[in-house]
Coordinates of C-alpha atoms in Angstrom, one line a residue:
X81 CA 6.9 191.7 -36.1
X82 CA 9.7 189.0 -37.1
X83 CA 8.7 185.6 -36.7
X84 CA 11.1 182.8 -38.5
X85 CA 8.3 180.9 -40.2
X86 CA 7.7 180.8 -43.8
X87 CA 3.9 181.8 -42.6
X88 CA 5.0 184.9 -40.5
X89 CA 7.5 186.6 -42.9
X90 CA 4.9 187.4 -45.5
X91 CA 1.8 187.4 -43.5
X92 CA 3.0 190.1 -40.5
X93 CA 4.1 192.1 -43.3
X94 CA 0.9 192.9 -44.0
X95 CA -0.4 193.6 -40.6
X96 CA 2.5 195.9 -39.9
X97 CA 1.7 198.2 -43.3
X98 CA -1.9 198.7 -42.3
X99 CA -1.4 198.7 -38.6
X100 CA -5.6 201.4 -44.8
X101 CA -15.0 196.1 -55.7
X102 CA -13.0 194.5 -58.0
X103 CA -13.3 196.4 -61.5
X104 CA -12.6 195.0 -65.0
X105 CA -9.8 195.2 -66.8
X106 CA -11.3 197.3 -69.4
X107 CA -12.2 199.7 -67.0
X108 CA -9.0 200.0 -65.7
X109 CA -7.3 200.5 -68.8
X110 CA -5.6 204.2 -68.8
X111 CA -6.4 206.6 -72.6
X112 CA -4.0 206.1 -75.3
X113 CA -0.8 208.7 -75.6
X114 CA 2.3 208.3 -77.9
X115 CA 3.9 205.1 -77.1
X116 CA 7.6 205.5 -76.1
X117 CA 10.8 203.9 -78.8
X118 CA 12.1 201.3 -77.3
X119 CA 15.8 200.8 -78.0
X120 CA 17.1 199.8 -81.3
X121 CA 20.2 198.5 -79.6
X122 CA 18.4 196.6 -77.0
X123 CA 16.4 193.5 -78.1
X124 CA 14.1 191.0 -75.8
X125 CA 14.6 187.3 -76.4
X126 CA 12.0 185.7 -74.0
X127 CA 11.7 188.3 -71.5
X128 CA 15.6 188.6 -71.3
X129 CA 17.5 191.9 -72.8
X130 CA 20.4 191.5 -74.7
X131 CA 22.4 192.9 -74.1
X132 CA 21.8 193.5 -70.3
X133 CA 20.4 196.8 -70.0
X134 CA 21.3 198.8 -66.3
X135 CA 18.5 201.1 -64.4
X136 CA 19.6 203.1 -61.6
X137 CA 16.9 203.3 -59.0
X138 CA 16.5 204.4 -55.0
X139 CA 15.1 202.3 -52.3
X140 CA 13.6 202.3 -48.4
X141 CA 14.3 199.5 -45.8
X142 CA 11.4 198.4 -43.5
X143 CA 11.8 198.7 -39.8
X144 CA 14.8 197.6 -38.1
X145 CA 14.5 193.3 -39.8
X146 CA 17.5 192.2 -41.4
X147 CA 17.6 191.9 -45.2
X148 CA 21.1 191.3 -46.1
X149 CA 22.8 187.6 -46.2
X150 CA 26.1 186.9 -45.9
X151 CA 28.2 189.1 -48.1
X152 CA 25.0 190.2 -49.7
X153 CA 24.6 194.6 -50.3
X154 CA 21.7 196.4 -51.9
X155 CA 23.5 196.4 -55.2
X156 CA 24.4 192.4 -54.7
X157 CA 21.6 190.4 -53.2
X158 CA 19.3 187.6 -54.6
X159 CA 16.8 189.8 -56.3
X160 CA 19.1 192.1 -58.2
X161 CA 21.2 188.6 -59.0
X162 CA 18.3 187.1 -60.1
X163 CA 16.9 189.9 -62.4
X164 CA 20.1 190.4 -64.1
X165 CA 20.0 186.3 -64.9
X166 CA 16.8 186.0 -65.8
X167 CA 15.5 189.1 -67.4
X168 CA 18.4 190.9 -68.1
X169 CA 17.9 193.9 -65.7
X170 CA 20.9 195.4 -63.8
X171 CA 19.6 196.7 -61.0
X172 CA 22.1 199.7 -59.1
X173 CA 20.3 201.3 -56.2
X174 CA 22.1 204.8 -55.5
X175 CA 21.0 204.9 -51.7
X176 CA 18.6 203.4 -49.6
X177 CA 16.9 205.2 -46.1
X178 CA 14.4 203.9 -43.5
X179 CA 10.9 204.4 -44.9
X180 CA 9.9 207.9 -42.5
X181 CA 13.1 209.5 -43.9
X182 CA 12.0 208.3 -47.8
X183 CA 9.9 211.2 -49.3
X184 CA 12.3 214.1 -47.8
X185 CA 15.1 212.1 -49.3
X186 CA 13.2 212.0 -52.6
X187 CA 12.3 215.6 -52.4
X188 CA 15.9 216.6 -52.5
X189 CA 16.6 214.6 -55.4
X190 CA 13.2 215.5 -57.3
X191 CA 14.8 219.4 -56.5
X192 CA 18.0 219.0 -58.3
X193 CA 16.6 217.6 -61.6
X194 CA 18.8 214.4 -61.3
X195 CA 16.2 211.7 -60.9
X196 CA 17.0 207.7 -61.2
X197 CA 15.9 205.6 -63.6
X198 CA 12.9 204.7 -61.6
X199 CA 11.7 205.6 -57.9
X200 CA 9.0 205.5 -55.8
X201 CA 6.9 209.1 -56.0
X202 CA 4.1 209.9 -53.3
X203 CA 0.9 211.6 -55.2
X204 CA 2.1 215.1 -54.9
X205 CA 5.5 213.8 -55.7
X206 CA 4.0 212.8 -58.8
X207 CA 2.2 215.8 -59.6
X208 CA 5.6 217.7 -59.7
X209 CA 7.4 215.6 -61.4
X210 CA 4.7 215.0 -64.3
X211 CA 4.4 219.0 -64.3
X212 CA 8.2 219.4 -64.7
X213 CA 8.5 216.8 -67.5
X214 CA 10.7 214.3 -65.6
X215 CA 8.4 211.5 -65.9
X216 CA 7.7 209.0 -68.6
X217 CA 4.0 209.1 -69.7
X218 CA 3.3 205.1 -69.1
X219 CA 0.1 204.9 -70.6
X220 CA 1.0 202.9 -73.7
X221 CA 3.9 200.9 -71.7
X222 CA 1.1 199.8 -69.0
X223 CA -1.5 199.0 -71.8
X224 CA 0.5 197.2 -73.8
X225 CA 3.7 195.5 -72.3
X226 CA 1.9 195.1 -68.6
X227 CA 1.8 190.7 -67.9
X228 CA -0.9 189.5 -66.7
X229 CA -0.2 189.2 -63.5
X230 CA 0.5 192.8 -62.9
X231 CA -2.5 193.7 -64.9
X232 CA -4.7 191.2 -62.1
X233 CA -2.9 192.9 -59.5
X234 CA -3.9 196.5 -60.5
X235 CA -7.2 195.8 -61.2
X236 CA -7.8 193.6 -58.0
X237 CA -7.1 196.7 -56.0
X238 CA -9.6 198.9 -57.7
X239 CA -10.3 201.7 -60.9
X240 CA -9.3 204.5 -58.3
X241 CA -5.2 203.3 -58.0
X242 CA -5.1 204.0 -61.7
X243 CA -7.3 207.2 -61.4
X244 CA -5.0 208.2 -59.0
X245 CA -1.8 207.6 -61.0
X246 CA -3.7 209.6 -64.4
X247 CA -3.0 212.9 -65.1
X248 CA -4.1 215.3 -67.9
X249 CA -5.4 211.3 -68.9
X250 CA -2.0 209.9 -69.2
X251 CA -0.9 207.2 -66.9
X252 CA 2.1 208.9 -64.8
X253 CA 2.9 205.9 -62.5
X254 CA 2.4 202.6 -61.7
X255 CA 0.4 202.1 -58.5
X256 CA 2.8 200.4 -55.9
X257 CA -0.9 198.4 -54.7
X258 CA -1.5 197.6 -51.2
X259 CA -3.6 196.1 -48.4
X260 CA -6.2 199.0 -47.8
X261 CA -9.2 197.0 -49.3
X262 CA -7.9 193.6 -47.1
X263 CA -7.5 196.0 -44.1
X264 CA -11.5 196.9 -43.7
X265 CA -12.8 196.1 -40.5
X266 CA -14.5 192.9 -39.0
X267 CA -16.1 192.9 -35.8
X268 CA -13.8 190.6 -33.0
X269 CA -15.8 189.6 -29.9
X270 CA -13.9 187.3 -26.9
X271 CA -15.8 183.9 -27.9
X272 CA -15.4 183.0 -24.0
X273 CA -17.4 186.3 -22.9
X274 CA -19.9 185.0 -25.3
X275 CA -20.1 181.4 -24.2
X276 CA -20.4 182.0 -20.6
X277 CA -23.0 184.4 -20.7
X278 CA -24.3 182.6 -23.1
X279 CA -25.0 184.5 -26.4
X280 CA -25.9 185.0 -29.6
X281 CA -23.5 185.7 -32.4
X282 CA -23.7 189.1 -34.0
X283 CA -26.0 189.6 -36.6
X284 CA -27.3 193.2 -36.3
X285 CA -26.0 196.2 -34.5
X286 CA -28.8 195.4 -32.0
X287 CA -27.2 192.6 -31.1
X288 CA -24.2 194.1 -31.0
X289 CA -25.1 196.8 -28.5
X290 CA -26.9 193.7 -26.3
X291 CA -23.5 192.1 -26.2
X292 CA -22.0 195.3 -25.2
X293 CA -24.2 195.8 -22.3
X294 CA -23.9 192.0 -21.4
X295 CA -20.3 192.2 -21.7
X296 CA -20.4 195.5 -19.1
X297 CA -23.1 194.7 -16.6
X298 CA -22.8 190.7 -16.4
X299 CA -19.6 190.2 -15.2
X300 CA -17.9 188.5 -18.0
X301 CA -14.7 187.4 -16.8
X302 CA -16.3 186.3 -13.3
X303 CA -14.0 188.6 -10.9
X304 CA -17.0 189.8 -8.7
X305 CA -16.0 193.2 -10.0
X306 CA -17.6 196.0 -12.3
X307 CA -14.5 196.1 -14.4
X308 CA -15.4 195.4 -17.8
X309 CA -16.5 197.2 -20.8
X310 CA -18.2 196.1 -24.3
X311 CA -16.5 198.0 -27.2
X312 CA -12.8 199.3 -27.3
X313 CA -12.3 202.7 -28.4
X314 CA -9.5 204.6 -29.1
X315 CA -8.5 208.5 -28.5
X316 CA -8.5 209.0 -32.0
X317 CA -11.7 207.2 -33.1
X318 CA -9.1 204.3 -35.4
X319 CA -11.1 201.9 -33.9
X320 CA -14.0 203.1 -33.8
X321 CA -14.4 203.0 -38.1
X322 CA -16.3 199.6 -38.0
X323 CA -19.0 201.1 -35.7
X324 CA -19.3 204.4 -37.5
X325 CA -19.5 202.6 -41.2
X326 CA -22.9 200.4 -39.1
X327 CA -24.6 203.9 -39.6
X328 CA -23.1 204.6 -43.0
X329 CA -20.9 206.7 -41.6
X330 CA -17.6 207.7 -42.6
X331 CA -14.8 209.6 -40.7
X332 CA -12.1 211.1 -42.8
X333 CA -12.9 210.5 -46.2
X334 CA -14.8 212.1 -49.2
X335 CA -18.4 210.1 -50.4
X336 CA -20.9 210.8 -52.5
X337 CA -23.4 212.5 -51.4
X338 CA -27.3 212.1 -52.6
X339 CA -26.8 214.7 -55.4
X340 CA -24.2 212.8 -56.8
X341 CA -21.2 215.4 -55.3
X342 CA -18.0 214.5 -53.0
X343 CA -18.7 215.6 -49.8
X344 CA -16.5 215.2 -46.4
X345 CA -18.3 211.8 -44.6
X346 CA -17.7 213.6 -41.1
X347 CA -20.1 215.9 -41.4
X348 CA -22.8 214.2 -43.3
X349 CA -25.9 213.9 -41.2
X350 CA -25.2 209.8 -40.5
X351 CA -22.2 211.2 -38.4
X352 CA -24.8 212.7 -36.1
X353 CA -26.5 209.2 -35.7
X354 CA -23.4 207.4 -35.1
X355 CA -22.1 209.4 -32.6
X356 CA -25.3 210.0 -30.4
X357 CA -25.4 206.1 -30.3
X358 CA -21.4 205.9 -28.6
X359 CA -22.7 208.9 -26.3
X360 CA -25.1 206.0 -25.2
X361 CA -22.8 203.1 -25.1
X362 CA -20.5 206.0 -22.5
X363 CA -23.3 207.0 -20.6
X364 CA -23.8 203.1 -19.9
X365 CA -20.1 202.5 -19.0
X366 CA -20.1 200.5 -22.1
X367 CA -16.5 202.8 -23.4
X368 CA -13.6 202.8 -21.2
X369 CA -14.3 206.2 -19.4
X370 CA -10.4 207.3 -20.4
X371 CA -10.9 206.6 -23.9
X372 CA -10.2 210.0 -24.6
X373 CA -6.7 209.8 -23.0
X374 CA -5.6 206.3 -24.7
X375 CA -3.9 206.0 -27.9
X376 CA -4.4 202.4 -29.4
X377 CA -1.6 200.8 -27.3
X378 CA -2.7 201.6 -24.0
X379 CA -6.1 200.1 -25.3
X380 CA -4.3 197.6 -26.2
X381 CA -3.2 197.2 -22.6
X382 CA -6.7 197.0 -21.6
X383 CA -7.3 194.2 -23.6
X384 CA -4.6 192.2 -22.5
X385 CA -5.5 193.1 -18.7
X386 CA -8.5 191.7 -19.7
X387 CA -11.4 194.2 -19.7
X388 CA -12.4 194.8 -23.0
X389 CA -15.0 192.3 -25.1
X390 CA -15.2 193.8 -28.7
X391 CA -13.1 195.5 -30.8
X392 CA -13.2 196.2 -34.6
X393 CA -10.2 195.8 -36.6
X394 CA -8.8 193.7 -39.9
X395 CA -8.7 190.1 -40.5
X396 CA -5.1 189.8 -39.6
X397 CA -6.2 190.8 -35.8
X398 CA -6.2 187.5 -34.9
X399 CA -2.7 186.9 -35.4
X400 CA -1.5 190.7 -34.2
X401 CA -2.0 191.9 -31.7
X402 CA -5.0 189.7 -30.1
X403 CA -3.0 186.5 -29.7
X404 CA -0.4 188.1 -27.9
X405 CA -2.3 190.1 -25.5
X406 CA -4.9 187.0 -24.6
X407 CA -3.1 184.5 -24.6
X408 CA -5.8 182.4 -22.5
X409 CA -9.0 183.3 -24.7
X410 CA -10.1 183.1 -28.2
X411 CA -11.7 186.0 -30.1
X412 CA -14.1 184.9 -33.1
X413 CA -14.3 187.1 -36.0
X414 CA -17.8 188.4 -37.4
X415 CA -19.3 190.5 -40.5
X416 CA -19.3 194.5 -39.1
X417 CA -22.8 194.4 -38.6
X418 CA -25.4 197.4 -40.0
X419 CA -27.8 199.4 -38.0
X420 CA -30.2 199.1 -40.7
X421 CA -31.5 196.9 -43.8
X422 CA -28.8 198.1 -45.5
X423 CA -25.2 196.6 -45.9
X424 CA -22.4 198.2 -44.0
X425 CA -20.2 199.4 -46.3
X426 CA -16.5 199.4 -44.9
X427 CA -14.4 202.2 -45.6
X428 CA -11.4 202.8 -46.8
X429 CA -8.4 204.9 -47.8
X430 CA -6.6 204.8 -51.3
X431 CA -5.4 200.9 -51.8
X432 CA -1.9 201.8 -52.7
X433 CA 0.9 201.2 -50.0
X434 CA 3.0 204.4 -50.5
X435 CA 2.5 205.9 -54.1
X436 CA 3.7 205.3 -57.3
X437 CA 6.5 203.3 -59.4
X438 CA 7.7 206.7 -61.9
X439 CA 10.3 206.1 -64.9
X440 CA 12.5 208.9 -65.5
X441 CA 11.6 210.8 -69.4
X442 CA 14.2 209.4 -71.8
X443 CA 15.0 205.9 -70.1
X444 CA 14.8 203.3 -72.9
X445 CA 13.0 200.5 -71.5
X446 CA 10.3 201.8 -69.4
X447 CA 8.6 198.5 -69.5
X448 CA 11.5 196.8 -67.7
X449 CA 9.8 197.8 -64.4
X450 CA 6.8 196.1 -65.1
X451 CA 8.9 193.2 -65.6
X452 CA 10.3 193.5 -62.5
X453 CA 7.0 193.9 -60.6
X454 CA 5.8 190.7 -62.8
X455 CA 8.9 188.6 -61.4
X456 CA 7.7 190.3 -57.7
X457 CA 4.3 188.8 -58.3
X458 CA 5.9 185.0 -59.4
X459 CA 8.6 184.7 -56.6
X460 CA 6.8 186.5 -53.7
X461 CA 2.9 185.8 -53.9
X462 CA 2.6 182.4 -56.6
X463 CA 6.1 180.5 -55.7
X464 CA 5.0 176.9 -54.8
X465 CA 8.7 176.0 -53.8
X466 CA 10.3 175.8 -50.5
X467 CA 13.8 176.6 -51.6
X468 CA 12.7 179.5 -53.8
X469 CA 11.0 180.7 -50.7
X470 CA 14.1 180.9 -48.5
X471 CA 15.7 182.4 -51.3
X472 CA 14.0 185.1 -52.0
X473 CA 11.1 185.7 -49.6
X474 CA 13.0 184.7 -46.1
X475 CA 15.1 182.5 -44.2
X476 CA 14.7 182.2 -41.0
X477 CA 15.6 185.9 -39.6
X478 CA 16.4 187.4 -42.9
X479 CA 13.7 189.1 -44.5
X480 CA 15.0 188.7 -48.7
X481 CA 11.7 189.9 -50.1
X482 CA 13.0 193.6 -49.0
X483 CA 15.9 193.5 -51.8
X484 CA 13.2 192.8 -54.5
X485 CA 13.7 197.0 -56.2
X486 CA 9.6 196.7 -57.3
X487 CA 6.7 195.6 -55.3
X488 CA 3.6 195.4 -55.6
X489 CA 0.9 194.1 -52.9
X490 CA -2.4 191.7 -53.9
X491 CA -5.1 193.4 -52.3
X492 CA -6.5 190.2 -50.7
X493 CA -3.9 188.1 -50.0
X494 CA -4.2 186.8 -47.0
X495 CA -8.3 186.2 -47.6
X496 CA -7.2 184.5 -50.4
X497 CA -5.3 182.1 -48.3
X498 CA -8.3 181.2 -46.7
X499 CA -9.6 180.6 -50.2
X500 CA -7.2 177.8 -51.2
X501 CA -7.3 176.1 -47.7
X502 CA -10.7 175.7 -47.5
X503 CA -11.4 173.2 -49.7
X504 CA -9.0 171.0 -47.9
X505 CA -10.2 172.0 -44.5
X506 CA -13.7 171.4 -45.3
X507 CA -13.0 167.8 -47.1
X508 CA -11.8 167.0 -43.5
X509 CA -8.9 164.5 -45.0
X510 CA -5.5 164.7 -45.0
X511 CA -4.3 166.3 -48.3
X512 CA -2.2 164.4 -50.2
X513 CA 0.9 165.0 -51.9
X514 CA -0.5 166.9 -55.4
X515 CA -2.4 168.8 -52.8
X516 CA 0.2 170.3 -51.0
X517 CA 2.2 170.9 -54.0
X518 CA -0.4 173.0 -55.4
X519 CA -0.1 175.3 -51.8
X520 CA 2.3 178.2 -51.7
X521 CA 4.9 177.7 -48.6
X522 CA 2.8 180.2 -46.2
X523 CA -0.1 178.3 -47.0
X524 CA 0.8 175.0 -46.4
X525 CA 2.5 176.3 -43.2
X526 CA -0.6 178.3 -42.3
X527 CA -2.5 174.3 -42.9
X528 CA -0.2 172.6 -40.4
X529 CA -1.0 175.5 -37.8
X530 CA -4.5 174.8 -38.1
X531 CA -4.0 171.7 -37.7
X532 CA -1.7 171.8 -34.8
X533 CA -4.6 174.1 -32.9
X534 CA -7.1 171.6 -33.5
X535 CA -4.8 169.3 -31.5
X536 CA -4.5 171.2 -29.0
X537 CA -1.8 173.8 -29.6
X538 CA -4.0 177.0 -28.7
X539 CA -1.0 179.4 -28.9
X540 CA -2.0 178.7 -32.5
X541 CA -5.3 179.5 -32.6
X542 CA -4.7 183.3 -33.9
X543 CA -3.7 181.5 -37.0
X544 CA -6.4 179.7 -37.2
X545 CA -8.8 182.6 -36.7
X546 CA -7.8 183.7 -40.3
X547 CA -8.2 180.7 -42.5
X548 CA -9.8 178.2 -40.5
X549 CA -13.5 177.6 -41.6
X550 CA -15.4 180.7 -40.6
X551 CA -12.4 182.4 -39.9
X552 CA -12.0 186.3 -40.6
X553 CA -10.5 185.4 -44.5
X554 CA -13.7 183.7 -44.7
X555 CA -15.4 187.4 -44.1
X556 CA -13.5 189.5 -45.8
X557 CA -14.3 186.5 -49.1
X558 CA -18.2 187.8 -48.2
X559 CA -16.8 191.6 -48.2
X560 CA -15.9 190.9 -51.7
X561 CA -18.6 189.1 -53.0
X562 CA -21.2 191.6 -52.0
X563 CA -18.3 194.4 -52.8
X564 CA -18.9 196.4 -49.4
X565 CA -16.3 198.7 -49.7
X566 CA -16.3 202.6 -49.1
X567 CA -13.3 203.9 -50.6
X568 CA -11.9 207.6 -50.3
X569 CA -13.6 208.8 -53.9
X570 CA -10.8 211.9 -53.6
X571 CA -7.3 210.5 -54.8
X572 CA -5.8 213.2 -55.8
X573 CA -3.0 215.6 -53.8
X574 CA -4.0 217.8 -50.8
X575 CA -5.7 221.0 -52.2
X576 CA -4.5 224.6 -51.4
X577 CA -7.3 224.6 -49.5
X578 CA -6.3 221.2 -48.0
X579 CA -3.1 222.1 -47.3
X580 CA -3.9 225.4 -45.3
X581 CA -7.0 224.7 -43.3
X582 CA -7.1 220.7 -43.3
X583 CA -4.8 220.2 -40.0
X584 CA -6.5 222.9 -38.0
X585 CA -10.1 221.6 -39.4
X586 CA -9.2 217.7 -38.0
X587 CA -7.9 219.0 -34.8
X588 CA -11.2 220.5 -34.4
X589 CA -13.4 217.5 -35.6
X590 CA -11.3 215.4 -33.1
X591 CA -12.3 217.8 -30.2
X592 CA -16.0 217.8 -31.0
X593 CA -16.4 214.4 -31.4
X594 CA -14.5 213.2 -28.4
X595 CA -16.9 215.8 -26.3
X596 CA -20.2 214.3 -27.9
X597 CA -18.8 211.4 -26.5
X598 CA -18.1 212.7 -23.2
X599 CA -22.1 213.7 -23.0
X600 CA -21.8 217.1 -24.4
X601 CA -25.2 218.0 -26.6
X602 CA -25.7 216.5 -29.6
X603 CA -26.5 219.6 -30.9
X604 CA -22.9 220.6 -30.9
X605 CA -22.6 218.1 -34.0
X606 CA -24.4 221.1 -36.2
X607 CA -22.8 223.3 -34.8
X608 CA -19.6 221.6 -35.9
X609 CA -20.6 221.5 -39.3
X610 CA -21.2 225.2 -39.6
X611 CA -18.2 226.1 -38.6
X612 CA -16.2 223.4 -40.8
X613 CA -17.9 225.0 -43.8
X614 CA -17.3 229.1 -42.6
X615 CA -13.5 227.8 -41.9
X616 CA -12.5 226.1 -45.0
X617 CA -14.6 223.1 -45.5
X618 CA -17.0 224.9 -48.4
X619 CA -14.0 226.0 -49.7
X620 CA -12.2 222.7 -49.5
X621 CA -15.0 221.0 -51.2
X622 CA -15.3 222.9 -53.8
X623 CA -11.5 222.4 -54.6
X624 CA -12.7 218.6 -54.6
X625 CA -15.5 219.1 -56.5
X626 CA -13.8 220.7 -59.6
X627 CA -11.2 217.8 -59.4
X628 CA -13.6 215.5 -59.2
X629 CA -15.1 216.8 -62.8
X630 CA -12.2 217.4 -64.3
X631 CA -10.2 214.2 -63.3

């Protein structure tokens, strides 16, 4: 994923996390519980303690990037430098592991009973820790020490991060937000495809099955050969989300039903629908026959071998992995059409990256990490300075931004780029100098790549797929406005239920809807259901059900 712009060091950060309705603040603010004392020996003289207070604290390391300069350790890097300057904060990280080995690491220390000052806790980490008393209640901290900037943040990614974080309605953690809501699919179609067989842009799923057949029957890429197919799908249905969420579908997560309940989207009747309609598209040769075979890479091998025309998948597709597997064509971006008069709704799981920020009970400043997360939000997302960029964010192969010991992710970041380009873009001037200033570094890199396509560059034009005008940030913008998102309504920890019968439940649902595919009976659908209920699903829902009144 590295990539020594300015542009690529924030932006493919993104894409690699993923590759998961605004609501007010009011809303999102958590009951009232005893606020906390803070120190009587530590005062705050404009954000600074004094005297410096120290918080002890674990942390993960993404991937294999490098995040050390010269000299520089997790104890003695920019950030912690930095927070002990400016706020006062003394930052010493006891270990840090790669992110797969983090929550087994964690688990260890949550056994023995000696817990940092703060941490990252998965949901059922918090749970335990919040039932063994370890944890601050943050409930008055959040409501009223949180800046403004982490209080936008939280309540851009949506009501159900704080839900999630409440217990016993207290306010446990602070959501560590991500890029779930940003991550919602968009339909990509090879613009070329289109062109030469000259058609319409995507409006309905009508069209969208026309295309497909066009895409499979007419030769597309002009070899002489039956050797294309429409719509790329995936053994285990991750692509195929966009298409089921047309027929308000909705693999894998809990919904409403129409008696107002939380009921398992895969086997509400629209699941039926959806799936009869990709038995079509396979009967037609439409799917690659092996889809069942092919995890997303080796579909992404097909698509670079170029035989595929359509694929659903975020905003940031442009830029991974599309530009690098067609190098020679240019997908275009559309809305995920709906198979009826009714908005798709796009689906998605819980917008938090891995869990929750936790304070240990008794530490003295439990506000101090919302300070943190605050300088976060200035230095990573609303820094208008080159040199600050390189400083803490990255320089050239060194990824700085992993030091910072709290993050938090906007939840539309990169449409928001798009946002604050297009103005400029549309004006069809050169900015001038105020202009520019005004631009974050990744956006006024993001500017000269777009500009650089239109000249001719069209390496570049995965770049400009994303904030050009029209371009996928452009989309997801319209995904906002008309809030069509379908989040996972259950946030809470697996259930017993959950955690005895779920794995051996999806294992099944995989199997019967990869036959349906295949040209098995519909019928087997029902079927299906049935026995999800008989073998834990009636059981698992109501588990659900009781959290979901209770919560």
């Amino acid at each position: 994923m590295k990539r020594t712009s300015m542009a690529a060091a924030a932006s493919m950060l993104f894409a690699a996390t993923v590759l998961s309705a605004c609501s007010s603040a009011k809303e999102n603010e958590p009951a009232a519980s005893v606020q906390p004392k803070e120190s009587a020996a530590v005062k705050t003289t404009s954000g600074k303690y004094d005297p410096p207070i120290e918080l002890t604290s674990v942390n993960f390391t993404y991937g294999s990037s490098t995040k050390f300069g010269p000299g520089d350790d997790m104890n003695n890097n920019p950030w912690t430098r930095h927070l002990k300057d400016t706020l006062g904060i003394s930052v010493k990280t006891l270990w840090e592991v790669p992110s797969a080995e983090l929550e087994q690491k964690t688990n260890l220390l949550i056994a023995s009973g000696d817990i940092p000052n703060f941490f990252l806790a998965t949901a059922t980490q918090l749970v335990q820790l919040e039932k063994a008393n370890l944890i601050e209640d943050m409930t008055n901290v959040y409501k009223q020490q949180a800046p403004e900037n982490v209080r936008q943040v939280v309540e851009q990614a949506g009501k159900d991060v704080v839900d999630a974080a409440t217990i016993k309605g207290k306010l446990m953690g602070i959501p560590f937000t991500g890029v779930a809501k940003e991550s919602v699919p968009l339909l990509w179609v090879r613009d070329d495809w289109m062109k030469k067989l000259n058609l319409p842009e995507p409006k309905t799923m009508q069209d969208v099955l026309a295309i497909s057949d066009a895409f499979t029957t007419k030769d597309p890429d002009g070899n002489g050969k039956n050797d294309t197919f429409g719509l790329a799908l995936d053994k285990d249905f991750g692509l195929a989300a966009g298409f089921l969420n047309a027929y308000h579908a909705y693999r894998g997560i809990w919904v409403k039903d129409k008696n107002g309940q939380l009921a398992y989207g895969s086997v509400l009747p629209e699941m039926k629908a959806a799936l009869a309609k990709l038995q079509e598209m396979y009967k037609n040769a439409q799917l690659d026959k092996e889809f069942g075979v092919k995890n997303s890479a080796k579909v992404n091998e097909d698509i670079g071998s170029g035989k595929v025309g359509m694929m659903y998948s975020s905003l940031t597709a442009g830029i991974a992995p599309l530009a690098g597997l067609t190098k020679d064509a240019v997908w275009k971006p559309y809305p995920a059409p709906s198979a009826d008069s009714q908005p798709a709704l796009l689906q998605h799981p819980l917008n938090t990256f891995y869990g929750f920020w936790v304070v240990k009970k008794g530490t003295k400043n439990p506000e101090a990490v919302l300070k943190m997360a605050d300088e976060w939000i200035k230095l990573f997302y609303l820094n208008t300075s080159d040199d600050l960029f390189k400083k803490f964010n990255a320089d050239g192969s060194i990824s700085y931004w992993m030091n910072s010991p709290v993050k938090m992710y906007k939840s539309f970041k990169n449409a928001e780029i798009y946002t604050h380009l297009e103005p400029i873009l549309k004006s069809g001037k050169k900015p001038d100098a105020d202009q520019l200033a005004k631009l974050t570094p990744e956006e006024r890199q993001e500017y000269d790549y777009i500009q650089k396509y239109k000249e001719g560059d069209k390496s570049l034009w995965g770049w400009a797929s994303r904030s050009e005008i029209g371009g996928s940030g452009s989309i997801v913008n319209q995904y906002i406005k008309n809030n069509q998102f379908m989040p996972n309504l259950f946030t809470a920890p697996p259930t017993p239920a959950m955690v005895q019968k779920n794995a051996n439940l999806q294992k099944t649902e995989l199997e019967v809807f990869t036959k349906i595919v295949l040209g098995e009976s519909i019928d087997l659908f029902d079927q299906f259901v049935s026995d999800w209920k008989k073998l834990g699903g009636d059981e698992i829902t109501k588990e659900v059900n009781d959290w979901y009144k209770n919560k």
